[in-house]
Amino acid sequence: MQLNVYLAGQIHDNWREDFRKKAEDKNLPLTFSGPMENHERSDNIGEEILGKQPNSIAKDEAASSFNNLRTQLLMQKSDVVVALFGEQYKQWNTAMDASAALTMQKPLIIIRPKELHHPVKELANKANAVVETPGQALQALAYVFD
Amino acid sequence: MQLNVYLAGQIHDNWREDFRKKAEDKNLPLTFSGPMENHERSDNIGEEILGKQPNSIAKDEAASSFNNLRTQLLMQKSDVVVALFGEQYKQWNTAMDASAALTMQKPLIIIRPKELHHPVKELANKANAVVETPGQALQALAYVFD
Amino acid sequence: MQLNVYLAGQIHDNWREDFRKKAEDKNLPLTFSGPMENHERSDNIGEEILGKQPNSIAKDEAASSFNNLRTQLLMQKSDVVVALFGEQYKQWNTAMDASAALTMQKPLIIIRPKELHHPVKELANKANAVVETPGQALQALAYVFD
Amino acid sequence: MQLNVYLAGQIHDNWREDFRKKAEDKNLPLTFSGPMENHERSDNIGEEILGKQPNSIAKDEAASSFNNLRTQLLMQKSDVVVALFGEQYKQWNTAMDASAALTMQKPLIIIRPKELHHPVKELANKANAVVETPGQALQALAYVFD
Amino acid sequence: MQLNVYLAGQIHDNWREDFRKKAEDKNLPLTFSGPMENHERSDNIGEEILGKQPNSIAKDEAASSFNNLRTQLLMQKSDVVVALFGEQYKQWNTAMDASAALTMQKPLIIIRPKELHHPVKELANKANAVVETPGQALQALAYVFD
Amino acid sequence: MQLNVYLAGQIHDNWREDFRKKAEDKNLPLTFSGPMENHERSDNIGEEILGKQPNSIAKDEAASSFNNLRTQLLMQKSDVVVALFGEQYKQWNTAMDASAALTMQKPLIIIRPKELHHPVKELANKANAVVETPGQALQALAYVFD
Amino acid sequence: MQLNVYLAGQIHDNWREDFRKKAEDKNLPLTFSGPMENHERSDNIGEEILGKQPNSIAKDEAASSFNNLRTQLLMQKSDVVVALFGEQYKQWNTAMDASAALTMQKPLIIIRPKELHHPVKELANKANAVVETPGQALQALAYVFD
Amino acid sequence: MQLNVYLAGQIHDNWREDFRKKAEDKNLPLTFSGPMENHERSDNIGEEILGKQPNSIAKDEAASSFNNLRTQLLMQKSDVVVALFGEQYKQWNTAMDASAALTMQKPLIIIRPKELHHPVKELANKANAVVETPGQALQALAYVFD
């Protein structure tokens, strides 16, 4: 059995690469997908495809349409979602993806540093499991195959 | 025809009261529900019901369970969701509720100040309508009855 | 038993008013909803709520968001959809609403003049019933109560 | 990861062949399906299978039943739908397929020339992404794999 | 609490009238709906609405479209379905309605004379409850209120 | 706003009567339903309706069909489910009803004495809220209206 | 693309074998499943697994449980259902399977001799396509790949 | 055709190993999954991943979150569920998994010794099939391929 894992959440460090490498080291039958990790490209994809937009709101609107297309497609192909909340930025997309997963009854693991417990408490309460580090999330996925 | 409106989003000012009053002034056939607006009580509801918890994480976990019960019940009874993003706090709950509404195919209006366009752009792109003030959201609801 | 009927389709003559009047004459327990029948207002509703938009595409985008909000809300509250195809205009909205009704398994009656049989044939084949005049659609609804 | 793409929309030029060829040139892991592209055969398929029908309405009814069977089967097997609106004909089928995709929560890209913005505005507002050329739609699909 | 009961099944005797009268005698808070009980009108409703059809197949096709519209509307408004199989006729409609109810997870009571156990066994095995007389079906509904 | 509450769980003491009385004392807009509370009648309902059965397994099979009909009907009409686990008996029905509620995304409150935490832990982890006494469950419902 | 086809309907002649052979001759990428075609074994499967039952009703009840398990499993794995109505027997199972397919929005082709048009008219009106011979049903499936 | 079978139920003897071995002996195209069969590890998995918890309730809560993640993932990947009720322990998890399968319309076989008929009667009445031994459950699965 192969599981597709969607890695939602912050794109400001390389936690996904670590995650994938560790999964490989453990020989886990996991394949991964996730959002565009190049932040700048994610912001510019609307103009990259449709050309120069009249203002920054139109530029954001165009970019978000292609980012949402990507997310919806990849999340629908996934068996489980892992969402990492970090301390920087608003990360409403992470909350949006986590909540969409829950509402679709797709299993969800939330990773959040202990310090973020209070603002993420309602989402955490609904998630299947809540951990503090990517390594623990991987342990949870490994447990499925034991 | 009567519409039930769930007013998701920030609980740090009295925008809901204004909203309800204006709806009444216009004689719109709307009934409203929303989260507990007393922030302190919302944080303490777990201990109010279950008694003193061992630590702040357990206290948060207990509170969030009753807040989520309330939200799920009221959102399932609603016909349309209005979600207001403000400039303070992380407001992951607002994003969670907005995304749950979208995934359930429940109509969603997002209110956000123009300045927040960038961080909320993916949710905004998925919402039925995006406005900048509660007054405009009410106009959108009034339009349904015209 | 009361039935809510959504009257989708062209807004270029007053067929809905006729329909409602005839239903009343027959004392049928029907309530009606439908799109904004004032075509100009339907095209301008985006600017009416959000203010002047930079160009005609932005104006259309804004208007369509409020029209879609209205349609989704009213169609979800309805028990049955009646969709009238006329000979003028492209009327892709009519096809969009009819198809949404079918996919949601909401009963659908299509009204189309015989001349339009060929272009509407795939939608007609999927509809519960196809008639040629609003009067026949009303007969079909009356039959439910006999 | 392989994606199945349903190419809905007009069948009056060879845009699908172009699309498939470009996808191959880019080595994208896409497989394609779509409606019968031979317009005449699509109109005659009812009589091809069931034999001569009594009149043109019966002929259309028979043809549409087999065309709908094909579309429903292929759309249910697809991961994403691309719908092209052209300037000729009524193309209610294109609107029907696009709306069915949206209601099933299947990701949708609409291709329409700028000139058609006004009549397609409500569908466009609901689509995940709207572009003006098949090449841009392919860029959007390629972005999912980057 | 009021329950809407759809009385599916044979229309060749007046079992529905008996059923309704007994429910009234017991003061049960039930409202009833069902198919057109006038068999002839049910067969002619297509021509009654659309006018004379070219042949008996077209006449049947037209009639069935209005009968199906009626059934779908009334079954979707109902809380529970009671389906009576009698010894005469093929009654594929009864099996169709019973199976649709089951697939929609709508509670289903089947009434069948003991003699029919063998041909109805697969449907019976899926129904919530199987009884032999309308009186027993009414007892089952009364039990819900005790 | 009125909420329908299904009171699942043990039928071996009169906790439901207490619950209803306290809700009335608090003037909460709640209506209640639940399983047959007369244990003996619940075991005999099959024979009460269908007559003497050949053996105890057939008697149980008949009774369970009418009990399940009742439960499915009442749970589908309810807005929220409260399930009480007691220390006696196996109570697989309580677990069945609680799990059905969760899978239907119907809000669920579990009441269990602290001593039962271990055997009920997986269900408890999925419930919206877990409390120890009926009084606390009522507080949770009251909170929805504050 | 491979399609799984469930061949519902009568088991009193070898139409399925013909169907499979013709599909193979045409090199169509179809795999087939269907009910137990050995009528006697289908009637006895309950006793084959559970041992001698006390009476013929219990024997039927046991058999139908295993037949329904088989049908539900195979229909859920299928992409399209073909249902053949023959002139003999009541064939309520065929109507049950066809209706279940329709309610699950699984594409359905009905095969029925012209003589059966009247009793099968409501199901036929809901099916995607209606043909008179297995060969025509196969043509309809072949058309999906053209 | 390959079927994924989830083996729910008690983990206090090695019935799953027997089951898998017998399926292999019969060359049935079945793959199996199920809960963690090492009872101690299942109870400790929360602390294994998250570290020492403050008390036994927190330990149970943590363990159940990872056990539920595992169960939800594997049940969603399965085509059919087999649930074995034994005479020891409360086994509310078995009832929870069986009921979740039923509500998701996933086929369910219940194995229970005859002595347990009374307490499991409501679940048994809803299951597709009920047998007394694992060997009979395997016969039922083998029948699907005959």
Tab-separated table of N, CA, C and O in Angstrom, chain G residues 46-139:
chain	number	residue	atom	x	y	z
G	46	GLY	N	-26.545	-19.103	1.220
G	46	GLY	CA	-26.704	-18.913	2.664
G	46	GLY	C	-26.443	-20.196	3.430
G	46	GLY	O	-25.688	-20.215	4.400
G	47	GLU	N	-27.049	-21.275	2.978
G	47	GLU	CA	-26.842	-22.565	3.656
G	47	GLU	C	-25.447	-23.113	3.386
G	47	GLU	O	-24.872	-23.796	4.236
G	48	GLU	N	-24.901	-22.819	2.210
G	48	GLU	CA	-23.538	-23.276	1.910
G	48	GLU	C	-22.553	-22.706	2.941
G	48	GLU	O	-21.639	-23.389	3.379
G	49	ILE	N	-22.760	-21.461	3.346
G	49	ILE	CA	-21.829	-20.827	4.291
G	49	ILE	C	-22.242	-21.050	5.743
G	49	ILE	O	-21.420	-21.395	6.588
G	50	LEU	N	-23.534	-20.881	6.042
G	50	LEU	CA	-23.970	-20.910	7.446
G	50	LEU	C	-24.551	-22.255	7.882
G	50	LEU	O	-24.879	-22.448	9.055
G	51	GLY	N	-24.719	-23.154	6.948
G	51	GLY	CA	-25.325	-24.442	7.294
G	51	GLY	C	-26.839	-24.388	7.174
G	51	GLY	O	-27.430	-23.327	6.951
G	52	LYS	N	-27.459	-25.550	7.322
G	52	LYS	CA	-28.903	-25.744	7.193
G	52	LYS	C	-29.686	-24.691	7.991
G	52	LYS	O	-29.418	-24.481	9.178
G	53	GLN	N	-30.648	-24.060	7.366
G	53	GLN	CA	-31.482	-23.066	8.045
G	53	GLN	C	-32.836	-23.690	8.408
G	53	GLN	O	-33.277	-24.625	7.740
G	54	PRO	N	-33.512	-23.145	9.432
G	54	PRO	CA	-34.753	-23.776	9.922
G	54	PRO	C	-35.903	-23.801	8.920
G	54	PRO	O	-36.732	-24.702	8.948
G	55	ASN	N	-35.994	-22.828	8.025
G	55	ASN	CA	-37.105	-22.835	7.074
G	55	ASN	C	-36.712	-22.070	5.826
G	55	ASN	O	-35.620	-21.493	5.753
G	56	SER	N	-37.615	-22.032	4.838
G	56	SER	CA	-37.236	-21.469	3.543
G	56	SER	C	-37.047	-19.949	3.624
G	56	SER	O	-36.267	-19.377	2.872
G	57	ILE	N	-37.758	-19.296	4.531
G	57	ILE	CA	-37.567	-17.842	4.665
G	57	ILE	C	-36.189	-17.549	5.241
G	57	ILE	O	-35.460	-16.672	4.760
G	58	ALA	N	-35.790	-18.276	6.260
G	58	ALA	CA	-34.452	-18.088	6.831
G	58	ALA	C	-33.378	-18.417	5.796
G	58	ALA	O	-32.333	-17.774	5.728
G	59	LYS	N	-33.644	-19.435	4.977
G	59	LYS	CA	-32.676	-19.793	3.924
G	59	LYS	C	-32.536	-18.641	2.919
G	59	LYS	O	-31.430	-18.296	2.490
G	60	ASP	N	-33.670	-18.062	2.541
G	60	ASP	CA	-33.644	-16.931	1.605
G	60	ASP	C	-32.948	-15.714	2.217
G	60	ASP	O	-32.171	-15.028	1.557
G	61	GLU	N	-33.260	-15.461	3.470
G	61	GLU	CA	-32.650	-14.318	4.161
G	61	GLU	C	-31.129	-14.464	4.193
G	61	GLU	O	-30.388	-13.509	3.929
G	62	ALA	N	-30.655	-15.665	4.505
G	62	ALA	CA	-29.210	-15.900	4.556
G	62	ALA	C	-28.586	-15.746	3.168
G	62	ALA	O	-27.551	-15.092	3.003
G	63	ALA	N	-29.231	-16.327	2.158
G	63	ALA	CA	-28.683	-16.238	0.796
G	63	ALA	C	-28.615	-14.784	0.330
G	63	ALA	O	-27.619	-14.330	-0.233
G	64	SER	N	-29.685	-14.049	0.585
G	64	SER	CA	-29.716	-12.676	0.080
G	64	SER	C	-28.634	-11.820	0.735
G	64	SER	O	-28.110	-10.896	0.119
G	65	SER	N	-28.262	-12.124	1.985
G	65	SER	CA	-27.227	-11.310	2.623
G	65	SER	C	-25.890	-11.457	1.897
G	65	SER	O	-25.177	-10.476	1.693
G	66	PHE	N	-25.563	-12.666	1.470
G	66	PHE	CA	-24.292	-12.852	0.756
G	66	PHE	C	-24.383	-12.343	-0.685
G	66	PHE	O	-23.419	-11.815	-1.225
G	67	ASN	N	-25.558	-12.494	-1.311
G	67	ASN	CA	-25.711	-11.934	-2.656
G	67	ASN	C	-25.614	-10.412	-2.638
G	67	ASN	O	-24.990	-9.810	-3.510
G	68	ASN	N	-26.218	-9.782	-1.636
G	68	ASN	CA	-26.144	-8.316	-1.542
G	68	ASN	C	-24.722	-7.834	-1.252
G	68	ASN	O	-24.296	-6.798	-1.771
G	69	LEU	N	-24.002	-8.563	-0.404
G	69	LEU	CA	-22.605	-8.217	-0.148
G	69	LEU	C	-21.816	-8.201	-1.455
G	69	LEU	O	-21.092	-7.259	-1.766
G	70	ARG	N	-21.994	-9.268	-2.222
G	70	ARG	CA	-21.302	-9.384	-3.507
G	70	ARG	C	-21.663	-8.235	-4.450
G	70	ARG	O	-20.800	-7.588	-5.035
G	71	THR	N	-22.968	-7.964	-4.580
G	71	THR	CA	-23.408	-6.933	-5.510
G	71	THR	C	-22.881	-5.555	-5.098
G	71	THR	O	-22.395	-4.781	-5.934
G	72	GLN	N	-22.997	-5.235	-3.807
G	72	GLN	CA	-22.565	-3.907	-3.360
G	72	GLN	C	-21.070	-3.705	-3.618
G	72	GLN	O	-20.646	-2.671	-4.135
G	73	LEU	N	-20.282	-4.724	-3.280
G	73	LEU	CA	-18.834	-4.648	-3.495
G	73	LEU	C	-18.496	-4.437	-4.973
G	73	LEU	O	-17.713	-3.545	-5.327
G	74	LEU	N	-19.100	-5.238	-5.830
G	74	LEU	CA	-18.729	-5.192	-7.248
G	74	LEU	C	-19.282	-3.938	-7.919
G	74	LEU	O	-18.617	-3.344	-8.767
G	75	MET	N	-20.490	-3.517	-7.543
G	75	MET	CA	-21.023	-2.288	-8.140
G	75	MET	C	-20.195	-1.070	-7.717
G	75	MET	O	-19.987	-0.152	-8.492
G	76	GLN	N	-19.739	-1.043	-6.473
G	76	GLN	CA	-18.923	0.095	-6.040
G	76	GLN	C	-17.582	0.140	-6.771
G	76	GLN	O	-16.997	1.204	-6.925
G	77	LYS	N	-17.071	-0.995	-7.201
G	77	LYS	CA	-15.813	-1.030	-7.955
G	77	LYS	C	-16.023	-0.744	-9.448
G	77	LYS	O	-15.049	-0.618	-10.183
G	78	SER	N	-17.271	-0.677	-9.896
G	78	SER	CA	-17.516	-0.542	-11.337
G	78	SER	C	-17.636	0.921	-11.753
G	78	SER	O	-17.941	1.793	-10.950
G	79	ASP	N	-17.374	1.180	-13.046
G	79	ASP	CA	-17.498	2.533	-13.602
G	79	ASP	C	-18.828	2.747	-14.299
G	79	ASP	O	-19.261	3.883	-14.489
G	80	VAL	N	-19.465	1.673	-14.709
G	80	VAL	CA	-20.707	1.779	-15.465
G	80	VAL	C	-21.488	0.482	-15.248
G	80	VAL	O	-20.895	-0.580	-15.052
G	81	VAL	N	-22.820	0.593	-15.255
G	81	VAL	CA	-23.675	-0.574	-15.043
G	81	VAL	C	-24.525	-0.799	-16.288
G	81	VAL	O	-25.087	0.148	-16.839
G	82	VAL	N	-24.592	-2.066	-16.727
G	82	VAL	CA	-25.493	-2.460	-17.817
G	82	VAL	C	-26.525	-3.397	-17.204
G	82	VAL	O	-26.140	-4.385	-16.563
G	83	ALA	N	-27.812	-3.091	-17.355
G	83	ALA	CA	-28.861	-3.909	-16.732
G	83	ALA	C	-29.800	-4.465	-17.792
G	83	ALA	O	-30.409	-3.698	-18.540
G	84	LEU	N	-29.905	-5.784	-17.851
G	84	LEU	CA	-30.777	-6.420	-18.845
G	84	LEU	C	-32.067	-6.940	-18.206
G	84	LEU	O	-32.029	-7.749	-17.273
G	85	PHE	N	-33.189	-6.461	-18.723
G	85	PHE	CA	-34.499	-6.966	-18.307
G	85	PHE	C	-34.981	-7.987	-19.320
G	85	PHE	O	-35.005	-7.707	-20.521
G	86	GLY	N	-35.348	-9.156	-18.828
G	86	GLY	CA	-35.884	-10.181	-19.716
G	86	GLY	C	-37.369	-10.357	-19.457
G	86	GLY	O	-37.940	-9.713	-18.575
G	87	GLU	N	-37.980	-11.246	-20.187
G	87	GLU	CA	-39.432	-11.370	-20.106
G	87	GLU	C	-39.886	-12.283	-18.973
G	87	GLU	O	-41.047	-12.266	-18.585
G	88	GLN	N	-38.983	-13.115	-18.478
G	88	GLN	CA	-39.383	-14.053	-17.436
G	88	GLN	C	-39.150	-13.479	-16.048
G	88	GLN	O	-38.325	-12.602	-15.859
G	89	TYR	N	-39.802	-14.030	-15.085
G	89	TYR	CA	-39.566	-13.751	-13.664
G	89	TYR	C	-39.846	-12.281	-13.310
G	89	TYR	O	-40.002	-11.428	-14.170
G	90	LYS	N	-39.825	-12.017	-12.028
G	90	LYS	CA	-40.120	-10.666	-11.557
G	90	LYS	C	-38.916	-9.736	-11.691
G	90	LYS	O	-39.045	-8.562	-11.927
G	91	GLN	N	-37.717	-10.266	-11.453
G	91	GLN	CA	-36.494	-9.481	-11.641
G	91	GLN	C	-36.474	-8.160	-10.875
G	91	GLN	O	-36.042	-7.135	-11.386
G	92	TRP	N	-36.932	-8.215	-9.638
G	92	TRP	CA	-36.864	-7.007	-8.828
G	92	TRP	C	-35.412	-6.646	-8.487
G	92	TRP	O	-35.102	-5.499	-8.246
G	93	ASN	N	-34.553	-7.679	-8.472
G	93	ASN	CA	-33.136	-7.394	-8.240
G	93	ASN	C	-32.552	-6.505	-9.338
G	93	ASN	O	-31.731	-5.633	-9.075
G	94	THR	N	-32.968	-6.761	-10.563
G	94	THR	CA	-32.458	-5.952	-11.667
G	94	THR	C	-32.879	-4.493	-11.476
G	94	THR	O	-32.062	-3.573	-11.627
G	95	ALA	N	-34.139	-4.290	-11.128
G	95	ALA	CA	-34.627	-2.930	-10.894
G	95	ALA	C	-33.915	-2.302	-9.690
G	95	ALA	O	-33.563	-1.120	-9.697
G	96	MET	N	-33.681	-3.100	-8.641
G	96	MET	CA	-32.977	-2.617	-7.457
G	96	MET	C	-31.564	-2.165	-7.811
G	96	MET	O	-31.121	-1.076	-7.422
G	97	ASP	N	-30.844	-2.968	-8.574
G	97	ASP	CA	-29.467	-2.615	-8.932
G	97	ASP	C	-29.430	-1.396	-9.856
G	97	ASP	O	-28.593	-0.510	-9.685
G	98	ALA	N	-30.340	-1.356	-10.813
G	98	ALA	CA	-30.371	-0.220	-11.738
G	98	ALA	C	-30.650	1.073	-10.977
G	98	ALA	O	-30.005	2.105	-11.202
G	99	SER	N	-31.584	1.024	-10.065
G	99	SER	CA	-31.950	2.219	-9.304
G	99	SER	C	-30.828	2.635	-8.356
G	99	SER	O	-30.554	3.831	-8.176
G	100	ALA	N	-30.155	1.662	-7.754
G	100	ALA	CA	-29.017	1.993	-6.895
G	100	ALA	C	-27.931	2.690	-7.701
G	100	ALA	O	-27.345	3.687	-7.260
G	101	ALA	N	-27.666	2.182	-8.906
G	101	ALA	CA	-26.661	2.809	-9.769
G	101	ALA	C	-27.034	4.262	-10.052
G	101	ALA	O	-26.218	5.174	-9.913
G	102	LEU	N	-28.298	4.488	-10.437
G	102	LEU	CA	-28.746	5.851	-10.752
G	102	LEU	C	-28.594	6.775	-9.547
G	102	LEU	O	-28.136	7.916	-9.676
G	103	THR	N	-28.999	6.302	-8.373
G	103	THR	CA	-28.952	7.147	-7.187
G	103	THR	C	-27.510	7.460	-6.795
G	103	THR	O	-27.217	8.528	-6.261
G	104	MET	N	-26.579	6.532	-7.067
G	104	MET	CA	-25.158	6.800	-6.831
G	104	MET	C	-24.528	7.603	-7.955
G	104	MET	O	-23.334	7.821	-7.944
G	105	GLN	N	-25.278	8.019	-8.936
G	105	GLN	CA	-24.805	8.740	-10.119
G	105	GLN	C	-23.777	7.929	-10.913
G	105	GLN	O	-22.844	8.491	-11.480
G	106	LYS	N	-23.967	6.611	-10.937
G	106	LYS	CA	-23.127	5.741	-11.751
G	106	LYS	C	-23.836	5.575	-13.088
G	106	LYS	O	-25.032	5.306	-13.112
G	107	PRO	N	-23.128	5.759	-14.225
G	107	PRO	CA	-23.797	5.671	-15.528
G	107	PRO	C	-24.476	4.312	-15.728
G	107	PRO	O	-23.921	3.287	-15.348
G	108	LEU	N	-25.650	4.323	-16.358
G	108	LEU	CA	-26.479	3.127	-16.495
G	108	LEU	C	-27.012	2.985	-17.915
G	108	LEU	O	-27.598	3.916	-18.465
G	109	ILE	N	-26.811	1.788	-18.486
G	109	ILE	CA	-27.445	1.428	-19.765
G	109	ILE	C	-28.457	0.326	-19.485
G	109	ILE	O	-28.117	-0.683	-18.863
G	110	ILE	N	-29.689	0.527	-19.923
G	110	ILE	CA	-30.712	-0.511	-19.778
G	110	ILE	C	-30.918	-1.213	-21.113
G	110	ILE	O	-31.035	-0.558	-22.146
G	111	ILE	N	-30.929	-2.543	-21.061
G	111	ILE	CA	-31.297	-3.355	-22.236
G	111	ILE	C	-32.667	-3.954	-21.965
G	111	ILE	O	-32.855	-4.624	-20.946
G	112	ARG	N	-33.605	-3.694	-22.845
G	112	ARG	CA	-34.920	-4.335	-22.678
G	112	ARG	C	-35.545	-4.542	-24.051
G	112	ARG	O	-35.447	-3.686	-24.919
G	113	PRO	N	-36.188	-5.706	-24.260
G	113	PRO	CA	-36.923	-5.906	-25.511
G	113	PRO	C	-38.022	-4.859	-25.617
G	113	PRO	O	-38.584	-4.439	-24.598
G	114	LYS	N	-38.343	-4.454	-26.820
G	114	LYS	CA	-39.342	-3.402	-27.036
G	114	LYS	C	-40.637	-3.715	-26.291
G	114	LYS	O	-41.301	-2.821	-25.784
G	115	GLU	N	-40.980	-4.995	-26.211
G	115	GLU	CA	-42.256	-5.395	-25.607
G	115	GLU	C	-42.339	-4.964	-24.130
G	115	GLU	O	-43.426	-4.827	-23.580
G	116	LEU	N	-41.188	-4.818	-23.512
G	116	LEU	CA	-41.206	-4.480	-22.087
G	116	LEU	C	-41.230	-2.974	-21.852
G	116	LEU	O	-41.103	-2.530	-20.718
G	117	HIS	N	-41.389	-2.201	-22.921
G	117	HIS	CA	-41.270	-0.762	-22.714
G	117	HIS	C	-42.182	-0.233	-21.616
G	117	HIS	O	-41.771	0.541	-20.752
G	118	HIS	N	-43.431	-0.653	-21.623
G	118	HIS	CA	-44.382	-0.068	-20.673
G	118	HIS	C	-43.998	-0.314	-19.205
G	118	HIS	O	-43.882	0.630	-18.433
G	119	PRO	N	-43.770	-1.566	-18.779
G	119	PRO	CA	-43.480	-1.748	-17.342
G	119	PRO	C	-42.143	-1.146	-16.893
G	119	PRO	O	-41.979	-0.832	-15.722
G	120	VAL	N	-41.201	-0.967	-17.803
G	120	VAL	CA	-39.887	-0.466	-17.393
G	120	VAL	C	-39.746	1.028	-17.689
G	120	VAL	O	-38.685	1.610	-17.531
G	121	LYS	N	-40.867	1.703	-18.056
G	121	LYS	CA	-40.742	3.060	-18.578
G	121	LYS	C	-40.145	4.074	-17.597
G	121	LYS	O	-39.386	4.940	-17.994
G	122	GLU	N	-40.462	3.994	-16.310
G	122	GLU	CA	-39.916	4.978	-15.373
G	122	GLU	C	-38.411	4.787	-15.178
G	122	GLU	O	-37.654	5.753	-15.142
G	123	LEU	N	-37.984	3.547	-15.060
G	123	LEU	CA	-36.537	3.310	-14.965
G	123	LEU	C	-35.829	3.718	-16.253
G	123	LEU	O	-34.762	4.340	-16.224
G	124	ALA	N	-36.436	3.375	-17.382
G	124	ALA	CA	-35.833	3.707	-18.672
G	124	ALA	C	-35.662	5.221	-18.814
G	124	ALA	O	-34.651	5.705	-19.310
G	125	ASN	N	-36.650	5.962	-18.352
G	125	ASN	CA	-36.600	7.415	-18.455
G	125	ASN	C	-35.445	8.001	-17.650
G	125	ASN	O	-34.914	9.058	-17.971
G	126	LYS	N	-35.033	7.308	-16.604
G	126	LYS	CA	-33.932	7.806	-15.763
G	126	LYS	C	-32.558	7.307	-16.209
G	126	LYS	O	-31.541	7.887	-15.830
G	127	ALA	N	-32.521	6.208	-16.957
G	127	ALA	CA	-31.234	5.644	-17.375
G	127	ALA	C	-30.506	6.598	-18.317
G	127	ALA	O	-31.133	7.425	-18.973
G	128	ASN	N	-29.191	6.483	-18.389
G	128	ASN	CA	-28.449	7.276	-19.363
G	128	ASN	C	-28.847	6.891	-20.780
G	128	ASN	O	-29.028	7.755	-21.638
G	129	ALA	N	-28.970	5.592	-21.025
G	129	ALA	CA	-29.303	5.154	-22.372
G	129	ALA	C	-30.106	3.867	-22.279
G	129	ALA	O	-29.941	3.074	-21.358
G	130	VAL	N	-31.000	3.672	-23.250
G	130	VAL	CA	-31.834	2.473	-23.314
G	130	VAL	C	-31.649	1.837	-24.683
G	130	VAL	O	-31.772	2.531	-25.699
G	131	VAL	N	-31.340	0.550	-24.714
G	131	VAL	CA	-31.173	-0.152	-25.984
G	131	VAL	C	-31.981	-1.442	-25.947
G	131	VAL	O	-32.552	-1.793	-24.915
G	132	GLU	N	-32.005	-2.129	-27.088
G	132	GLU	CA	-32.839	-3.338	-27.149
G	132	GLU	C	-32.045	-4.634	-27.128
G	132	GLU	O	-32.601	-5.698	-26.849
G	133	THR	N	-30.768	-4.563	-27.454
G	133	THR	CA	-29.964	-5.797	-27.483
G	133	THR	C	-28.614	-5.574	-26.800
G	133	THR	O	-28.105	-4.443	-26.774
G	134	PRO	N	-28.030	-6.653	-26.279
G	134	PRO	CA	-26.688	-6.542	-25.707
G	134	PRO	C	-25.682	-5.963	-26.703
G	134	PRO	O	-24.800	-5.191	-26.326
G	135	GLY	N	-25.820	-6.317	-27.976
G	135	GLY	CA	-24.893	-5.790	-28.981
G	135	GLY	C	-24.920	-4.270	-29.039
G	135	GLY	O	-23.883	-3.614	-29.187
G	136	GLN	N	-26.121	-3.700	-28.905
G	136	GLN	CA	-26.227	-2.233	-28.917
G	136	GLN	C	-25.587	-1.633	-27.665
G	136	GLN	O	-24.987	-0.558	-27.704
G	137	ALA	N	-25.734	-2.313	-26.534
G	137	ALA	CA	-25.095	-1.820	-25.307
G	137	ALA	C	-23.582	-1.790	-25.476
G	137	ALA	O	-22.901	-0.860	-25.035
G	138	LEU	N	-23.061	-2.821	-26.147
G	138	LEU	CA	-21.619	-2.874	-26.366
G	138	LEU	C	-21.176	-1.754	-27.309
G	138	LEU	O	-20.120	-1.146	-27.117
G	139	GLN	N	-22.008	-1.471	-28.323
G	139	GLN	CA	-21.698	-0.331	-29.210
G	139	GLN	C	-21.611	0.971	-28.407
G	139	GLN	O	-20.754	1.808	-28.648
